[in-house]
């Protein structure tokens, strides 16, 4: 754990708190991957801003972040083959440029306030041979994360309609270092937060569209923040 300090300066007879450059510090556990209470976790940051990420019991974790460039983390499984996933929790966003992946409670309905910010909720994972990054997006704000991609089809799953897309990332960070790889997307047309995701339905739709998946790497419920400040506390589990 690395702490950060504040500089207290008196101006006009009033005390103000000024964040030092050490606000870039990491709190909570350090970035990396591992297992915790029976679940795989992954946590990465580009080092800008501060992130306080902590694993909780079972498939839960709690995180807050401030003025970050980009960070992503969460709990799930490795390897991450097909399964039915349920999730719940809470989340708070304070800036317009944040992304949260598969959070919030089953009873939460997206409000007008949430639809006016750039967020998305997605089951997130990777395969290798071929190297593929994938998202099953349950909700997003004013910016559709699949914008500018190639649409292949729609599918019905878990009470909703999803659009299937593909995009190509060139010389970008990946689980194998800087690489060129495809991203596969299923984006829910009517946004929701909370419930279950039948992952195999999406894998089947991608395969039927000619979007080849490789060997399973990890699959997590990942909170991602970019250019933002926010917090989340979630729990994920497999439905058997």
Short mmCIF file of C-alpha atoms in Angstrom, two decimals:
data_model
loop_
_atom_site.label_atom_id
_atom_site.label_comp_id
_atom_site.label_asym_id
_atom_site.label_seq_id
_atom_site.Cartn_x
_atom_site.Cartn_y
_atom_site.Cartn_z
CA UNK A 1 0.00 0.00 0.00
CA UNK A 2 1.31 3.45 -0.93
CA UNK A 3 -0.14 6.43 0.91
CA UNK A 4 -0.67 9.90 -0.50
CA UNK A 5 -0.25 13.23 1.27
CA UNK A 6 -2.01 16.60 1.23
CA UNK A 7 -0.43 20.03 1.60
CA UNK A 8 -2.32 22.39 3.87
CA UNK A 9 -1.96 26.05 2.89
CA UNK A 10 -3.59 29.05 4.52
CA UNK A 11 -4.98 31.50 2.02
CA UNK A 12 -6.97 34.56 3.01
CA UNK A 13 -7.17 33.26 6.55
CA UNK A 14 -8.86 30.07 5.35
CA UNK A 15 -7.37 26.61 5.30
CA UNK A 16 -7.52 24.71 2.03
CA UNK A 17 -6.37 21.22 1.18
CA UNK A 18 -4.24 20.82 -1.94
CA UNK A 19 -3.56 17.36 -3.35
CA UNK A 20 0.12 16.70 -3.85
CA UNK A 21 1.58 14.92 -6.86
CA UNK A 22 1.44 11.81 -4.71
CA UNK A 23 -2.30 11.77 -5.35
CA UNK A 24 -1.24 9.50 -8.18
CA UNK A 25 -0.61 6.88 -5.53
CA UNK A 26 -2.28 3.51 -5.42
CA UNK A 27 -4.21 2.49 -2.36
CA UNK A 28 -5.77 -0.84 -1.46
CA UNK A 29 -4.12 -3.83 -3.08
CA UNK A 30 -1.52 -3.37 -5.79
CA UNK A 31 -2.39 -3.89 -9.48
CA UNK A 32 -2.07 -7.44 -10.72
CA UNK A 33 -3.91 -10.73 -10.95
CA UNK A 34 -4.56 -13.54 -8.52
CA UNK A 35 -7.20 -15.49 -6.64
CA UNK A 36 -9.21 -14.42 -3.60
CA UNK A 37 -11.82 -16.42 -1.69
CA UNK A 38 -12.37 -18.78 -4.61
CA UNK A 39 -12.54 -16.15 -7.38
CA UNK A 40 -10.03 -14.84 -9.88
CA UNK A 41 -9.37 -11.09 -9.85
CA UNK A 42 -7.63 -8.74 -12.25
CA UNK A 43 -6.76 -5.09 -11.60
CA UNK A 44 -4.86 -2.75 -13.92
CA UNK A 45 -4.22 1.01 -13.98
CA UNK A 46 -2.24 3.36 -16.19
CA UNK A 47 -0.95 5.07 -13.05
CA UNK A 48 -2.83 8.34 -13.39
CA UNK A 49 -4.99 9.49 -10.48
CA UNK A 50 -5.67 7.32 -7.44
CA UNK A 51 -7.42 3.96 -7.18
CA UNK A 52 -8.42 2.18 -3.97
CA UNK A 53 -9.34 -1.39 -4.96
CA UNK A 54 -10.07 -4.09 -2.37
CA UNK A 55 -11.34 -7.64 -2.76
CA UNK A 56 -14.20 -8.69 -0.50
CA UNK A 57 -15.78 -12.03 0.47
CA UNK A 58 -16.66 -14.50 -2.28
CA UNK A 59 -17.12 -12.71 -5.62
CA UNK A 60 -17.31 -9.21 -4.19
CA UNK A 61 -15.01 -6.22 -4.38
CA UNK A 62 -15.10 -2.55 -3.45
CA UNK A 63 -13.33 0.24 -5.30
CA UNK A 64 -13.13 4.00 -5.46
CA UNK A 65 -11.11 6.04 -7.90
CA UNK A 66 -10.29 9.72 -8.39
CA UNK A 67 -9.09 11.67 -11.42
CA UNK A 68 -7.87 8.54 -13.20
CA UNK A 69 -6.61 8.24 -16.74
CA UNK A 70 -7.72 4.64 -17.20
CA UNK A 71 -8.14 1.68 -14.87
CA UNK A 72 -10.04 -1.61 -14.96
CA UNK A 73 -10.56 -4.36 -12.42
CA UNK A 74 -12.96 -6.91 -11.06
CA UNK A 75 -13.63 -10.48 -10.00
CA UNK A 76 -14.64 -13.55 -11.94
CA UNK A 77 -13.05 -16.71 -13.29
CA UNK A 78 -9.89 -17.89 -15.02
CA UNK A 79 -10.25 -19.71 -17.26
CA UNK A 80 -13.59 -18.20 -18.22
CA UNK A 81 -15.66 -20.66 -20.27
CA UNK A 82 -19.39 -20.21 -20.82
CA UNK A 83 -21.61 -19.88 -17.74
CA UNK A 84 -24.70 -18.07 -16.52
CA UNK A 85 -23.73 -15.07 -14.42
CA UNK A 86 -25.68 -13.11 -11.80
CA UNK A 87 -24.52 -9.85 -10.25
CA UNK A 88 -25.59 -7.14 -7.82
CA UNK A 89 -24.12 -4.18 -6.00
CA UNK A 90 -23.89 -0.38 -5.94
CA UNK A 91 -22.07 2.25 -7.94
CA UNK A 92 -21.58 6.01 -7.87
CA UNK A 93 -20.23 8.14 -10.70
CA UNK A 94 -19.04 11.72 -10.37
CA UNK A 95 -17.79 12.53 -13.88
CA UNK A 96 -19.10 12.08 -17.41
CA UNK A 97 -16.25 9.89 -18.66
CA UNK A 98 -16.53 6.66 -16.70
CA UNK A 99 -17.20 3.08 -17.56
CA UNK A 100 -18.59 0.51 -15.17
CA UNK A 101 -18.90 -3.15 -16.06
CA UNK A 102 -21.72 -5.28 -14.69
CA UNK A 103 -22.51 -3.52 -11.46
CA UNK A 104 -25.46 -2.26 -9.46
CA UNK A 105 -28.46 -3.99 -7.95
CA UNK A 106 -31.06 -6.22 -9.58
CA UNK A 107 -33.78 -3.71 -8.72
CA UNK A 108 -31.98 -0.63 -10.04
CA UNK A 109 -33.44 0.97 -13.16
CA UNK A 110 -31.35 3.38 -15.21
CA UNK A 111 -32.42 6.91 -14.42
CA UNK A 112 -32.29 9.92 -16.71
CA UNK A 113 -29.24 11.07 -14.78
CA UNK A 114 -27.37 7.89 -15.63
CA UNK A 115 -28.27 8.05 -19.31
CA UNK A 116 -26.70 11.49 -19.50
CA UNK A 117 -23.19 10.22 -18.71
CA UNK A 118 -20.72 8.01 -20.52
CA UNK A 119 -20.81 4.70 -18.73
CA UNK A 120 -21.17 1.11 -19.78
CA UNK A 121 -21.74 -2.17 -17.98
CA UNK A 122 -20.33 -5.27 -19.62
CA UNK A 123 -19.19 -8.79 -18.93
CA UNK A 124 -15.56 -8.56 -19.95
CA UNK A 125 -13.03 -11.20 -20.95
CA UNK A 126 -10.32 -12.49 -23.26
CA UNK A 127 -9.47 -15.52 -25.37
CA UNK A 128 -6.13 -16.47 -26.92
CA UNK A 129 -5.33 -18.11 -30.27
CA UNK A 130 -6.91 -15.97 -31.56
CA UNK A 131 -6.42 -13.07 -29.18
CA UNK A 132 -9.89 -11.57 -28.65
CA UNK A 133 -11.23 -9.03 -26.16
CA UNK A 134 -15.00 -9.27 -25.61
CA UNK A 135 -17.83 -7.35 -23.97
CA UNK A 136 -21.48 -8.13 -23.25
CA UNK A 137 -22.80 -4.62 -22.63
CA UNK A 138 -25.88 -4.36 -20.44
CA UNK A 139 -26.09 -0.57 -20.24
CA UNK A 140 -24.23 2.56 -21.28
CA UNK A 141 -24.63 6.33 -21.11
CA UNK A 142 -24.68 8.88 -23.92
CA UNK A 143 -21.81 7.18 -25.73
CA UNK A 144 -22.38 3.73 -27.19
CA UNK A 145 -19.04 1.94 -26.70
CA UNK A 146 -19.52 0.05 -29.97
CA UNK A 147 -19.79 3.28 -32.00
CA UNK A 148 -17.86 3.08 -35.24
CA UNK A 149 -17.76 -0.72 -35.26
CA UNK A 150 -19.14 -3.24 -37.77
CA UNK A 151 -22.61 -4.59 -36.93
CA UNK A 152 -23.22 -8.26 -37.72
CA UNK A 153 -26.62 -9.26 -36.33
CA UNK A 154 -29.01 -9.13 -33.39
CA UNK A 155 -29.86 -11.82 -30.86
CA UNK A 156 -32.48 -12.38 -28.17
CA UNK A 157 -31.24 -13.32 -24.71
CA UNK A 158 -32.30 -12.88 -21.10
CA UNK A 159 -35.39 -10.86 -21.98
CA UNK A 160 -33.64 -8.39 -24.26
CA UNK A 161 -32.28 -7.75 -27.75
CA UNK A 162 -28.55 -7.33 -28.31
CA UNK A 163 -26.68 -5.98 -31.33
CA UNK A 164 -23.51 -7.85 -32.27
CA UNK A 165 -20.46 -5.86 -33.41
CA UNK A 166 -16.77 -6.29 -34.12
CA UNK A 167 -13.94 -3.80 -34.09
CA UNK A 168 -10.16 -4.04 -34.58
CA UNK A 169 -7.58 -2.71 -32.13
CA UNK A 170 -4.14 -2.01 -33.58
CA UNK A 171 -1.01 -1.92 -31.41
CA UNK A 172 -2.98 -1.57 -28.19
CA UNK A 173 -2.46 -3.00 -24.66
CA UNK A 174 -3.64 -6.58 -24.21
CA UNK A 175 -3.11 -9.58 -21.97
CA UNK A 176 -0.19 -10.45 -24.28
CA UNK A 177 1.38 -7.00 -24.27
CA UNK A 178 1.00 -4.51 -27.10
CA UNK A 179 -0.84 -6.32 -29.90
CA UNK A 180 -3.38 -6.11 -32.70
CA UNK A 181 -6.62 -7.96 -31.94
CA UNK A 182 -10.39 -8.00 -32.48
CA UNK A 183 -13.02 -6.88 -30.00
CA UNK A 184 -16.42 -8.59 -30.04
CA UNK A 185 -19.46 -6.80 -28.65
CA UNK A 186 -23.02 -7.66 -27.69
CA UNK A 187 -24.79 -4.41 -26.81
CA UNK A 188 -28.24 -4.55 -25.22
CA UNK A 189 -30.73 -2.26 -26.99
CA UNK A 190 -32.87 -1.53 -23.92
CA UNK A 191 -30.47 -0.79 -21.11
CA UNK A 192 -30.76 -2.58 -17.80
CA UNK A 193 -28.71 -2.93 -14.64
CA UNK A 194 -28.88 -6.17 -12.68
CA UNK A 195 -30.02 -9.69 -13.47
CA UNK A 196 -28.46 -12.65 -15.20
CA UNK A 197 -26.48 -13.11 -18.42
CA UNK A 198 -26.58 -16.38 -20.36
CA UNK A 199 -23.08 -16.16 -21.78
CA UNK A 200 -23.35 -19.12 -24.17
CA UNK A 201 -26.08 -17.33 -26.15
CA UNK A 202 -23.59 -14.60 -27.00
CA UNK A 203 -20.74 -16.96 -27.77
CA UNK A 204 -23.05 -18.89 -30.13
CA UNK A 205 -24.18 -15.69 -31.88
CA UNK A 206 -20.60 -14.52 -32.34
CA UNK A 207 -19.56 -17.89 -33.77
CA UNK A 208 -22.56 -17.92 -36.13
CA UNK A 209 -21.45 -14.48 -37.35
CA UNK A 210 -17.99 -15.78 -38.18
CA UNK A 211 -16.41 -14.22 -35.09
CA UNK A 212 -14.01 -16.89 -33.92
CA UNK A 213 -13.18 -17.32 -30.26
CA UNK A 214 -10.01 -18.95 -28.99
CA UNK A 215 -9.00 -20.68 -25.78
CA UNK A 216 -10.53 -19.17 -22.68
CA UNK A 217 -8.57 -16.72 -20.61
CA UNK A 218 -10.22 -14.77 -17.80
CA UNK A 219 -13.81 -13.50 -17.53
CA UNK A 220 -14.65 -10.85 -14.92
CA UNK A 221 -17.27 -8.37 -13.84
CA UNK A 222 -15.00 -5.42 -14.44
CA UNK A 223 -15.43 -1.85 -13.37
CA UNK A 224 -13.55 0.47 -15.72
CA UNK A 225 -12.91 4.16 -15.21
CA UNK A 226 -11.36 6.61 -17.63
CA UNK A 227 -10.93 10.33 -17.10
CA UNK A 228 -13.24 10.04 -14.11
CA UNK A 229 -13.94 9.83 -10.41
CA UNK A 230 -16.29 7.23 -8.95
CA UNK A 231 -16.87 4.21 -6.76
CA UNK A 232 -18.40 0.75 -6.90
CA UNK A 233 -19.15 -2.19 -4.65
CA UNK A 234 -20.30 -5.36 -6.39
CA UNK A 235 -20.68 -9.11 -6.03
CA UNK A 236 -20.74 -11.68 -8.81
CA UNK A 237 -21.65 -15.35 -8.80
CA UNK A 238 -22.35 -18.21 -11.16
CA UNK A 239 -25.91 -19.52 -11.51
CA UNK A 240 -25.89 -23.31 -11.58
#
